[in-house]
GROMACS .gro file of C-alpha atoms in nm:
model
  474
    1MET     CA    1  -4.878  -2.772  -2.852
    2GLY     CA    2  -4.668  -2.709  -3.165
    3ILE     CA    3  -4.697  -2.334  -3.115
    4LYS     CA    4  -4.573  -2.368  -2.758
    5ARG     CA    5  -4.267  -2.573  -2.867
    6HIS     CA    6  -4.196  -2.316  -3.137
    7ARG     CA    7  -4.197  -2.034  -2.880
    8ILE     CA    8  -3.962  -2.229  -2.650
    9PHE     CA    9  -3.723  -2.289  -2.940
   10LEU     CA   10  -3.720  -1.919  -3.031
   11GLY     CA   11  -3.655  -1.829  -2.666
   12PHE     CA   12  -3.348  -2.056  -2.646
   13LEU     CA   13  -3.225  -1.922  -2.981
   14LEU     CA   14  -3.250  -1.561  -2.855
   15LEU     CA   15  -3.074  -1.649  -2.529
   16GLY     CA   16  -2.792  -1.814  -2.723
   17ALA     CA   17  -2.752  -1.506  -2.942
   18LEU     CA   18  -2.713  -1.290  -2.632
   19LEU     CA   19  -2.464  -1.520  -2.458
   20LEU     CA   20  -2.256  -1.626  -2.759
   21PRO     CA   21  -2.036  -1.310  -2.780
   22GLY     CA   22  -1.917  -1.369  -2.426
   23PHE     CA   23  -1.764  -1.705  -2.525
   24LEU     CA   24  -1.594  -1.578  -2.840
   25PRO     CA   25  -1.224  -1.471  -2.822
   26ALA     CA   26  -1.170  -1.092  -2.801
   27SER     CA   27  -1.059  -0.932  -3.125
   28PRO     CA   28  -0.712  -0.775  -3.110
   29THR     CA   29  -0.831  -0.492  -3.334
   30ARG     CA   30  -0.985  -0.182  -3.179
   31ALA     CA   31  -1.341  -0.136  -3.292
   32ALA     CA   32  -1.368   0.149  -3.542
   33GLY     CA   33  -1.622   0.395  -3.410
   34ASP     CA   34  -1.711   0.743  -3.514
   35GLY     CA   35  -1.477   0.912  -3.265
   36PRO     CA   36  -1.211   1.157  -3.381
   37ILE     CA   37  -0.833   1.154  -3.356
   38LEU     CA   38  -0.744   1.422  -3.103
   39HIS     CA   39  -0.429   1.623  -3.173
   40ALA     CA   40  -0.269   1.805  -2.879
   41THR     CA   41   0.045   2.021  -2.875
   42VAL     CA   42   0.303   2.050  -2.596
   43ASN     CA   43   0.531   2.333  -2.703
   44GLY     CA   44   0.776   2.521  -2.480
   45VAL     CA   45   0.861   2.488  -2.114
   46ILE     CA   46   0.666   2.222  -1.925
   47ASN     CA   47   0.470   2.380  -1.641
   48PRO     CA   48   0.144   2.329  -1.447
   49ILE     CA   49  -0.054   2.501  -1.724
   50LYS     CA   50   0.057   2.239  -1.977
   51ALA     CA   51  -0.009   1.956  -1.731
   52ARG     CA   52  -0.363   2.082  -1.674
   53TYR     CA   53  -0.410   2.125  -2.048
   54LEU     CA   54  -0.309   1.764  -2.118
   55ARG     CA   55  -0.545   1.639  -1.847
   56ASN     CA   56  -0.828   1.828  -2.019
   57VAL     CA   57  -0.730   1.670  -2.352
   58PHE     CA   58  -0.774   1.319  -2.210
   59GLU     CA   59  -1.108   1.415  -2.056
   60LYS     CA   60  -1.217   1.533  -2.400
   61ALA     CA   61  -1.091   1.207  -2.552
   62ASN     CA   62  -1.308   1.013  -2.311
   63ASN     CA   63  -1.614   1.231  -2.374
   64THR     CA   64  -1.583   1.221  -2.753
   65GLN     CA   65  -1.490   0.848  -2.765
   66ALA     CA   66  -1.172   0.936  -2.952
   67VAL     CA   67  -0.988   0.652  -3.124
   68ALA     CA   68  -0.644   0.796  -3.042
   69VAL     CA   69  -0.463   1.098  -2.902
   70ILE     CA   70  -0.157   1.232  -3.085
   71ILE     CA   71   0.065   1.467  -2.882
   72SER     CA   72   0.307   1.684  -3.079
   73VAL     CA   73   0.608   1.752  -2.857
   74ASN     CA   74   0.870   2.025  -2.886
   75THR     CA   75   1.016   2.110  -2.546
   76PRO     CA   76   1.354   2.163  -2.380
   77GLY     CA   77   1.213   2.038  -2.050
   78GLY     CA   78   1.055   2.204  -1.751
   79MET     CA   79   0.920   2.135  -1.406
   80VAL     CA   80   0.961   1.784  -1.264
   81GLU     CA   81   0.622   1.771  -1.092
   82SER     CA   82   0.438   1.879  -1.407
   83MET     CA   83   0.631   1.624  -1.615
   84GLN     CA   84   0.532   1.346  -1.374
   85LYS     CA   85   0.165   1.443  -1.396
   86MET     CA   86   0.179   1.441  -1.776
   87VAL     CA   87   0.352   1.101  -1.787
   88THR     CA   88   0.093   0.958  -1.548
   89ALA     CA   89  -0.191   1.091  -1.763
   90ILE     CA   90  -0.039   0.939  -2.078
   91VAL     CA   91   0.029   0.597  -1.924
   92ASN     CA   92  -0.325   0.572  -1.782
   93SER     CA   93  -0.503   0.701  -2.091
   94PRO     CA   94  -0.813   0.500  -2.191
   95VAL     CA   95  -0.721   0.543  -2.560
   96PRO     CA   96  -0.391   0.486  -2.745
   97VAL     CA   97  -0.149   0.776  -2.714
   98VAL     CA   98   0.106   0.864  -2.982
   99THR     CA   99   0.389   1.101  -2.890
  100PHE     CA  100   0.532   1.281  -3.191
  101VAL     CA  101   0.843   1.503  -3.184
  102GLU     CA  102   0.795   1.779  -3.440
  103PRO     CA  103   0.864   2.004  -3.635
  104GLN     CA  104   1.208   1.974  -3.795
  105ALA     CA  105   1.479   2.104  -3.561
  106GLY     CA  106   1.239   2.038  -3.273
  107MET     CA  107   1.347   1.854  -2.961
  108ALA     CA  108   1.232   1.644  -2.670
  109THR     CA  109   1.508   1.684  -2.413
  110SER     CA  110   1.524   1.649  -2.035
  111ALA     CA  111   1.164   1.619  -1.912
  112GLY     CA  112   1.045   1.603  -2.274
  113THR     CA  113   1.228   1.270  -2.319
  114PHE     CA  114   1.006   1.107  -2.056
  115ILE     CA  115   0.689   1.237  -2.222
  116VAL     CA  116   0.792   1.080  -2.555
  117LEU     CA  117   0.887   0.749  -2.392
  118ALA     CA  118   0.548   0.732  -2.216
  119GLY     CA  119   0.347   0.712  -2.539
  120ASP     CA  120   0.202   0.382  -2.666
  121VAL     CA  121   0.367   0.474  -2.995
  122ALA     CA  122   0.666   0.710  -3.015
  123ALA     CA  123   0.743   0.888  -3.343
  124MET     CA  124   0.974   1.165  -3.461
  125VAL     CA  125   1.018   1.392  -3.761
  126PRO     CA  126   1.358   1.358  -3.934
  127GLY     CA  127   1.584   1.634  -3.809
  128THR     CA  128   1.461   1.629  -3.449
  129THR     CA  129   1.649   1.514  -3.137
  130ILE     CA  130   1.576   1.332  -2.815
  131GLY     CA  131   1.778   1.284  -2.496
  132SER     CA  132   2.000   1.498  -2.271
  133ALA     CA  133   1.804   1.398  -1.964
  134HIS     CA  134   2.082   1.426  -1.705
  135PRO     CA  135   1.964   1.634  -1.407
  136VAL     CA  136   2.151   1.957  -1.328
  137GLY     CA  137   2.140   2.216  -1.053
  138GLY     CA  138   1.930   2.530  -1.050
  139GLN     CA  139   2.198   2.738  -1.230
  140GLY     CA  140   2.285   2.464  -1.479
  141GLN     CA  141   2.571   2.330  -1.267
  142LYS     CA  142   2.636   1.962  -1.202
  143ILE     CA  143   2.475   1.817  -0.890
  144GLU     CA  144   2.745   1.684  -0.658
  145GLY     CA  145   2.756   1.421  -0.385
  146PRO     CA  146   2.484   1.185  -0.258
  147MET     CA  147   2.206   1.406  -0.393
  148GLU     CA  148   2.323   1.339  -0.750
  149ASP     CA  149   2.308   0.963  -0.700
  150LYS     CA  150   1.962   0.988  -0.547
  151VAL     CA  151   1.817   1.202  -0.827
  152VAL     CA  152   1.990   1.012  -1.108
  153ASN     CA  153   1.885   0.669  -0.980
  154LEU     CA  154   1.525   0.782  -0.948
  155LEU     CA  155   1.513   0.918  -1.302
  156VAL     CA  156   1.694   0.615  -1.447
  157SER     CA  157   1.439   0.382  -1.289
  158MET     CA  158   1.153   0.587  -1.430
  159ALA     CA  159   1.303   0.607  -1.782
  160LYS     CA  160   1.386   0.234  -1.797
  161SER     CA  161   1.043   0.141  -1.667
  162LEU     CA  162   0.871   0.342  -1.941
  163SER     CA  163   1.095   0.194  -2.213
  164GLU     CA  164   1.061  -0.167  -2.097
  165ARG     CA  165   0.683  -0.146  -2.064
  166ARG     CA  166   0.668  -0.018  -2.421
  167HIS     CA  167   0.924  -0.279  -2.542
  168ARG     CA  168   1.179  -0.014  -2.637
  169ASN     CA  169   1.554   0.021  -2.585
  170PRO     CA  170   1.619   0.060  -2.208
  171VAL     CA  171   1.992   0.123  -2.263
  172PHE     CA  172   1.926   0.462  -2.419
  173ALA     CA  173   1.679   0.545  -2.142
  174GLU     CA  174   1.956   0.488  -1.888
  175LYS     CA  175   2.233   0.668  -2.079
  176ALA     CA  176   2.011   0.967  -2.155
  177VAL     CA  177   1.994   1.026  -1.780
  178THR     CA  178   2.341   0.918  -1.668
  179ALA     CA  179   2.546   1.049  -1.964
  180SER     CA  180   2.315   1.308  -2.130
  181MET     CA  181   2.303   1.090  -2.442
  182ASN     CA  182   2.139   1.249  -2.749
  183LEU     CA  183   1.998   1.077  -3.056
  184THR     CA  184   1.873   1.204  -3.389
  185ALA     CA  185   1.539   1.077  -3.515
  186GLU     CA  186   1.708   0.829  -3.748
  187GLU     CA  187   1.937   0.699  -3.472
  188ALA     CA  188   1.644   0.669  -3.235
  189LEU     CA  189   1.455   0.452  -3.485
  190GLU     CA  190   1.758   0.230  -3.558
  191THR     CA  191   1.827   0.166  -3.189
  192GLY     CA  192   1.464   0.094  -3.100
  193VAL     CA  193   1.407   0.408  -2.893
  194ILE     CA  194   1.105   0.510  -3.103
  195ASP     CA  195   0.865   0.322  -3.329
  196LEU     CA  196   0.815   0.539  -3.636
  197LEU     CA  197   0.954   0.819  -3.852
  198ALA     CA  198   0.702   1.051  -4.018
  199SER     CA  199   0.749   1.372  -4.212
  200ASN     CA  200   0.434   1.540  -4.078
  201LEU     CA  201   0.102   1.470  -3.907
  202PRO     CA  202  -0.087   1.334  -4.212
  203ASP     CA  203   0.207   1.103  -4.289
  204LEU     CA  204   0.208   0.984  -3.928
  205ILE     CA  205  -0.166   0.907  -3.930
  206GLU     CA  206  -0.128   0.710  -4.253
  207LYS     CA  207   0.154   0.501  -4.104
  208LEU     CA  208  -0.034   0.446  -3.778
  209ASP     CA  209  -0.337   0.293  -3.951
  210GLY     CA  210  -0.304  -0.080  -3.887
  211PHE     CA  211  -0.008  -0.033  -3.650
  212PRO     CA  212  -0.010  -0.299  -3.374
  213ILE     CA  213   0.026  -0.206  -3.008
  214HIS     CA  214   0.135  -0.489  -2.778
  215HIS     CA  215   0.231  -0.420  -2.418
  216GLU     CA  216   0.093  -0.492  -2.073
  217ASN     CA  217  -0.165  -0.212  -2.081
  218ARG     CA  218  -0.283  -0.242  -2.440
  219ASN     CA  219  -0.311  -0.515  -2.701
  220GLU     CA  220  -0.475  -0.390  -3.018
  221THR     CA  221  -0.427  -0.268  -3.371
  222MET     CA  222  -0.488   0.097  -3.444
  223VAL     CA  223  -0.763   0.180  -3.693
  224LEU     CA  224  -0.739   0.545  -3.792
  225LYS     CA  225  -0.838   0.554  -4.158
  226GLY     CA  226  -1.146   0.766  -4.217
  227HIS     CA  227  -1.148   0.927  -3.873
  228PRO     CA  228  -1.142   1.306  -3.856
  229VAL     CA  229  -0.854   1.487  -3.687
  230LEU     CA  230  -0.964   1.730  -3.417
  231ASP     CA  231  -0.703   1.982  -3.302
  232VAL     CA  232  -0.724   2.064  -2.932
  233PRO     CA  233  -0.517   2.380  -2.875
  234LEU     CA  234  -0.467   2.564  -2.551
  235SER     CA  235  -0.775   2.766  -2.460
  236GLY     CA  236  -0.752   3.145  -2.457
  237VAL     CA  237  -0.716   3.149  -2.079
  238GLU     CA  238  -0.456   2.870  -2.085
  239SER     CA  239  -0.256   3.049  -2.356
  240PHE     CA  240  -0.256   3.372  -2.154
  241LEU     CA  241  -0.155   3.195  -1.832
  242ASP     CA  242   0.116   3.002  -2.017
  243ALA     CA  243   0.251   3.328  -2.161
  244ILE     CA  244   0.283   3.496  -1.821
  245ALA     CA  245   0.409   3.184  -1.641
  246ASN     CA  246   0.761   3.321  -1.649
  247PRO     CA  247   0.967   3.461  -1.358
  248SER     CA  248   1.066   3.775  -1.549
  249VAL     CA  249   0.708   3.849  -1.655
  250ALA     CA  250   0.578   3.791  -1.302
  251TYR     CA  251   0.847   4.017  -1.158
  252ILE     CA  252   0.780   4.300  -1.402
  253LEU     CA  253   0.403   4.279  -1.344
  254MET     CA  254   0.442   4.296  -0.968
  255SER     CA  255   0.686   4.586  -0.998
  256LEU     CA  256   0.444   4.779  -1.220
  257GLY     CA  257   0.173   4.711  -0.964
  258VAL     CA  258   0.383   4.854  -0.684
  259MET     CA  259   0.471   5.164  -0.889
  260GLY     CA  260   0.101   5.219  -0.954
  261LEU     CA  261   0.028   5.206  -0.581
  262ILE     CA  262   0.323   5.435  -0.505
  263TYR     CA  263   0.189   5.690  -0.752
  264GLU     CA  264  -0.157   5.667  -0.597
  265PHE     CA  265  -0.022   5.730  -0.247
  266SER     CA  266   0.199   6.018  -0.362
  267ALA     CA  267  -0.066   6.198  -0.569
  268PRO     CA  268  -0.417   6.081  -0.476
  269GLY     CA  269  -0.663   6.148  -0.753
  270ILE     CA  270  -0.915   5.953  -0.956
  271GLY     CA  271  -0.766   5.619  -0.849
  272LEU     CA  272  -0.606   5.526  -1.183
  273GLY     CA  273  -0.278   5.432  -1.015
  274ALA     CA  274  -0.459   5.210  -0.765
  275VAL     CA  275  -0.664   5.037  -1.036
  276VAL     CA  276  -0.372   4.970  -1.271
  277GLY     CA  277  -0.143   4.878  -0.983
  278SER     CA  278  -0.391   4.631  -0.835
  279ILE     CA  279  -0.448   4.462  -1.171
  280CYS     CA  280  -0.074   4.424  -1.233
  281LEU     CA  281  -0.019   4.289  -0.882
  282LEU     CA  282  -0.293   4.029  -0.923
  283LEU     CA  283  -0.158   3.921  -1.263
  284GLY     CA  284   0.189   3.891  -1.110
  285LEU     CA  285   0.056   3.670  -0.831
  286VAL     CA  286  -0.132   3.455  -1.086
  287SER     CA  287   0.193   3.416  -1.280
  288LEU     CA  288   0.381   3.314  -0.965
  289SER     CA  289   0.114   3.053  -0.886
  290ALA     CA  290   0.232   2.856  -1.192
  291LEU     CA  291   0.599   2.873  -1.088
  292PRO     CA  292   0.805   2.702  -0.817
  293ILE     CA  293   0.879   2.978  -0.567
  294HIS     CA  294   1.074   3.012  -0.242
  295LEU     CA  295   0.859   3.139   0.042
  296GLY     CA  296   1.150   3.349   0.168
  297GLY     CA  297   1.186   3.518  -0.170
  298ILE     CA  298   0.821   3.618  -0.195
  299LEU     CA  299   0.821   3.745   0.166
  300LEU     CA  300   1.125   3.965   0.095
  301LEU     CA  301   0.956   4.107  -0.214
  302LEU     CA  302   0.639   4.185  -0.021
  303LEU     CA  303   0.844   4.345   0.258
  304GLY     CA  304   1.023   4.563   0.003
  305PHE     CA  305   0.696   4.672  -0.157
  306ILE     CA  306   0.543   4.755   0.182
  307MET     CA  307   0.847   4.964   0.279
  308LEU     CA  308   0.826   5.165  -0.042
  309VAL     CA  309   0.457   5.240   0.013
  310LEU     CA  310   0.508   5.328   0.381
  311GLU     CA  311   0.766   5.590   0.279
  312PHE     CA  312   0.472   5.817   0.193
  313LYS     CA  313   0.303   5.767   0.528
  314ILE     CA  314   0.594   5.758   0.774
  315PRO     CA  315   0.871   6.022   0.759
  316SER     CA  316   1.191   5.814   0.747
  317HIS     CA  317   1.418   6.049   0.547
  318GLY     CA  318   1.462   5.781   0.278
  319LEU     CA  319   1.549   5.494   0.515
  320LEU     CA  320   1.239   5.295   0.423
  321THR     CA  321   1.310   5.345   0.052
  322VAL     CA  322   1.667   5.215   0.085
  323GLY     CA  323   1.553   4.919   0.294
  324GLY     CA  324   1.276   4.842   0.047
  325LEU     CA  325   1.514   4.843  -0.250
  326ILE     CA  326   1.761   4.612  -0.071
  327SER     CA  327   1.476   4.377   0.017
  328LEU     CA  328   1.361   4.379  -0.347
  329VAL     CA  329   1.704   4.283  -0.479
  330LEU     CA  330   1.748   3.999  -0.227
  331GLY     CA  331   1.396   3.869  -0.282
  332SER     CA  332   1.434   3.881  -0.660
  333PHE     CA  333   1.720   3.633  -0.667
  334MET     CA  334   1.562   3.408  -0.403
  335LEU     CA  335   1.219   3.407  -0.567
  336ILE     CA  336   1.239   3.101  -0.796
  337ASP     CA  337   1.314   2.751  -0.668
  338SER     CA  338   1.515   2.638  -0.970
  339SER     CA  339   1.574   2.291  -0.822
  340GLU     CA  340   1.217   2.205  -0.929
  341TYR     CA  341   1.314   2.232  -1.297
  342TYR     CA  342   1.434   1.943  -1.513
  343GLY     CA  343   1.595   2.123  -1.805
  344ALA     CA  344   1.484   2.465  -1.933
  345VAL     CA  345   1.558   2.623  -1.595
  346GLN     CA  346   1.380   2.957  -1.549
  347THR     CA  347   1.556   3.194  -1.309
  348MET     CA  348   1.564   3.565  -1.239
  349LYS     CA  349   1.825   3.734  -1.458
  350TYR     CA  350   2.042   4.034  -1.370
  351GLY     CA  351   1.932   4.196  -1.695
  352VAL     CA  352   1.576   4.207  -1.560
  353VAL     CA  353   1.624   4.262  -1.187
  354ILE     CA  354   1.873   4.552  -1.197
  355PRO     CA  355   1.682   4.771  -1.451
  356VAL     CA  356   1.351   4.708  -1.273
  357VAL     CA  357   1.490   4.793  -0.928
  358LEU     CA  358   1.657   5.107  -1.066
  359GLY     CA  359   1.331   5.202  -1.234
  360ILE     CA  360   1.141   5.158  -0.907
  361ALA     CA  361   1.404   5.367  -0.724
  362ILE     CA  362   1.380   5.654  -0.975
  363PHE     CA  363   1.001   5.636  -0.975
  364ALA     CA  364   0.992   5.635  -0.593
  365LEU     CA  365   1.215   5.945  -0.577
  366PHE     CA  366   0.994   6.121  -0.831
  367ALA     CA  367   0.682   6.026  -0.634
  368VAL     CA  368   0.836   6.145  -0.307
  369ARG     CA  369   0.917   6.479  -0.470
  370LEU     CA  370   0.557   6.515  -0.587
  371ALA     CA  371   0.430   6.434  -0.240
  372VAL     CA  372   0.664   6.689  -0.077
  373GLN     CA  373   0.560   6.959  -0.323
  374ALA     CA  374   0.195   6.886  -0.255
  375LEU     CA  375   0.251   6.918   0.120
  376THR     CA  376   0.467   7.233   0.111
  377SER     CA  377   0.298   7.441  -0.161
  378PRO     CA  378   0.050   7.698  -0.016
  379PRO     CA  379  -0.315   7.645  -0.107
  380ALA     CA  380  -0.473   7.893  -0.349
  381THR     CA  381  -0.716   8.083  -0.124
  382GLY     CA  382  -0.850   8.439  -0.101
  383LEU     CA  383  -0.741   8.673  -0.379
  384GLU     CA  384  -0.497   8.416  -0.520
  385SER     CA  385  -0.790   8.197  -0.615
  386LEU     CA  386  -0.886   8.451  -0.884
  387VAL     CA  387  -0.569   8.389  -1.086
  388GLY     CA  388  -0.646   8.179  -1.392
  389MET     CA  389  -1.019   8.250  -1.391
  390THR     CA  390  -1.207   8.386  -1.693
  391ALA     CA  391  -1.374   8.727  -1.648
  392GLU     CA  392  -1.638   8.912  -1.853
  393VAL     CA  393  -1.570   9.275  -1.953
  394LYS     CA  394  -1.841   9.505  -1.816
  395ALA     CA  395  -1.670   9.842  -1.895
  396ALA     CA  396  -1.432   9.858  -2.191
  397LEU     CA  397  -1.068   9.805  -2.100
  398ARG     CA  398  -0.867  10.092  -2.259
  399PRO     CA  399  -0.651   9.974  -2.093
  400ARG     CA  400  -0.835  10.021  -1.759
  401GLY     CA  401  -1.194   9.921  -1.712
  402THR     CA  402  -1.422   9.689  -1.520
  403VAL     CA  403  -1.466   9.312  -1.532
  404PHE     CA  404  -1.700   9.068  -1.362
  405VAL     CA  405  -1.543   8.755  -1.212
  406ASP     CA  406  -1.625   8.519  -0.928
  407GLY     CA  407  -1.949   8.698  -0.844
  408ALA     CA  408  -1.807   9.053  -0.812
  409LEU     CA  409  -1.702   9.359  -1.016
  410TRP     CA  410  -1.332   9.443  -1.030
  411ASP     CA  411  -1.114   9.719  -1.170
  412ALA     CA  412  -0.889   9.563  -1.431
  413VAL     CA  413  -0.605   9.656  -1.664
  414CYS     CA  414  -0.552   9.494  -2.004
  415ASN     CA  415  -0.265   9.614  -2.222
  416GLU     CA  416  -0.426   9.477  -2.539
  417GLY     CA  417  -0.762   9.637  -2.458
  418ALA     CA  418  -1.100   9.463  -2.464
  419GLU     CA  419  -1.461   9.562  -2.543
  420VAL     CA  420  -1.774   9.506  -2.338
  421GLY     CA  421  -1.897   9.148  -2.355
  422GLU     CA  422  -1.557   9.001  -2.436
  423TYR     CA  423  -1.375   8.767  -2.203
  424VAL     CA  424  -1.033   8.799  -2.046
  425LYS     CA  425  -0.812   8.578  -1.830
  426VAL     CA  426  -0.694   8.691  -1.486
  427LEU     CA  427  -0.312   8.691  -1.467
  428ALA     CA  428  -0.251   8.851  -1.127
  429VAL     CA  429  -0.393   9.062  -0.845
  430GLU     CA  430  -0.186   9.382  -0.813
  431GLY     CA  431  -0.160   9.728  -0.654
  432HIS     CA  432  -0.320   9.919  -0.373
  433PRO     CA  433  -0.609   9.954  -0.403
  434ARG     CA  434  -0.634   9.610  -0.566
  435TYR     CA  435  -0.697   9.563  -0.936
  436LEU     CA  436  -0.669   9.268  -1.175
  437ARG     CA  437  -0.402   9.229  -1.441
  438VAL     CA  438  -0.577   9.048  -1.731
  439GLU     CA  439  -0.513   8.944  -2.091
  440ARG     CA  440  -0.750   8.915  -2.379
  441LEU     CA  441  -0.862   8.566  -2.481
  442GLU     CA  442  -0.824   8.490  -2.851
  443GLU     CA  443  -1.118   8.251  -2.834
  444PRO     CA  444  -1.393   8.391  -2.612
  445GLY     CA  445  -1.475   8.167  -2.321
  446LYS     CA  446  -1.722   8.179  -2.040
  447PRO     CA  447  -1.681   8.331  -1.696
  448SER     CA  448  -1.599   8.088  -1.418
  449LEU     CA  449  -1.915   8.188  -1.226
  450SER     CA  450  -2.224   8.368  -1.352
  451GLU     CA  451  -2.321   8.706  -1.206
  452GLY     CA  452  -2.459   8.680  -0.856
  453GLU     CA  453  -2.300   8.335  -0.785
  454VAL     CA  454  -2.048   8.338  -0.506
  455THR     CA  455  -1.923   8.003  -0.378
  456GLY     CA  456  -1.823   7.921  -0.026
  457GLY     CA  457  -1.465   7.865  -0.147
  458SER     CA  458  -1.441   8.233  -0.253
  459ARG     CA  459  -1.593   8.399   0.054
  460GLU     CA  460  -1.258   8.534   0.168
  461ALA     CA  461  -1.198   8.688  -0.175
  462SER     CA  462  -1.546   8.841  -0.170
  463ARG     CA  463  -1.486   9.000   0.170
  464ASP     CA  464  -1.161   9.152   0.040
  465ARG     CA  465  -1.337   9.292  -0.263
  466ASN     CA  466  -1.617   9.461  -0.071
  467ARG     CA  467  -1.399   9.718   0.107
  468GLY     CA  468  -1.357  10.011  -0.136
  469PRO     CA  469  -1.530  10.192  -0.416
  470MET     CA  470  -1.629   9.948  -0.689
  471LYS     CA  471  -1.562   9.667  -0.439
  472LYS     CA  472  -1.190   9.725  -0.421
  473GLU     CA  473  -0.972   9.646  -0.124
  474GLU     CA  474  -0.850   9.952   0.060
   0.00000   0.00000   0.00000
């Protein structure tokens, strides 16, 4: 009976041990695990590549049980849609996010301001700036009328919401949008726009250890001491796509692709022009996929490219070429929808469009000339096909003798003279009866065809040679 009571007592004790943690108050300090501190970098114009990269960073943070994500920011702005995706990812991160404007002379302006404000902790390096978030038109001009009020009010609401949820200064958030207000790192700290100043990443991590986070989404104290820092750079593919995600690069790639195809149509050969042209065209389209484009602009570009290629198939006396060039110029300046940018507007520049279009025009004229020459030049048939061939001397040339070429014996004349067994090059077919004008080869070669071999392509020449003594034409 005593053993049974003892077992019952141990059972209640074990049950209490399992249930007790549920009745204890939650600790405000984040449990220190073995996870790393992930360090991401957002540098340059904000675009879909960077938004996708940041999403992958947070997936990695979840998989590695990271204790925090630090995002180094240095950007003049970028695309609105990409900025919104990045802000959403930061706000909904399962781990604390620290936004850090670095290095010295770096900036977080326009769309970059919102990314910094979204962090659980915002920090800056002395000598950096934040602000200038007033929206502008596609060419940098001020937006006028009701559209300005609509855009400004939307951005003000978003900026103030981020600041208030993080218990930061909402006045700056509003003025950064309405009045393009700028602050230095020191001013931002004094006015409560950011939380910390740090000279570099190690200094920031040291100051973050034990830093409290208290807002509606998170209530904890950061524990970073002893955790390794894991840099998460752009992958090789992401770096390449980010490098070509530029209107000028996309335009040049597509233009090179078209020139490759034009060359292939004008002088068909081993297909090098088609291969290089196709690769450049595909890379150009990949680049455009990461940019905000006008459908009308891309259609005009495609129309221009098609016209240039058709010039080699349809005789238009240059009309298709002129129309294609005009379509290229119009499509170039309509290609990018600059209204999708929030700072750091990327547009097509005259310094890129004009030289490229002129280059295409010159290349097209050159290709047309090659095509015309190929169509109008007579084919090398009959006796003319012997010119350029290598012949073997059968009777010494002093200066007249006999040579063997293209499966037949010919009378030949060589001013330099040549001995039996040496090789000469055919320069011309002359005289009546026919004989070959040849020159001695400094480096002996081999005859084009061995004795007794006569190809179908030289049957006409062979018939001409079989008419007189020693196979000479009468």
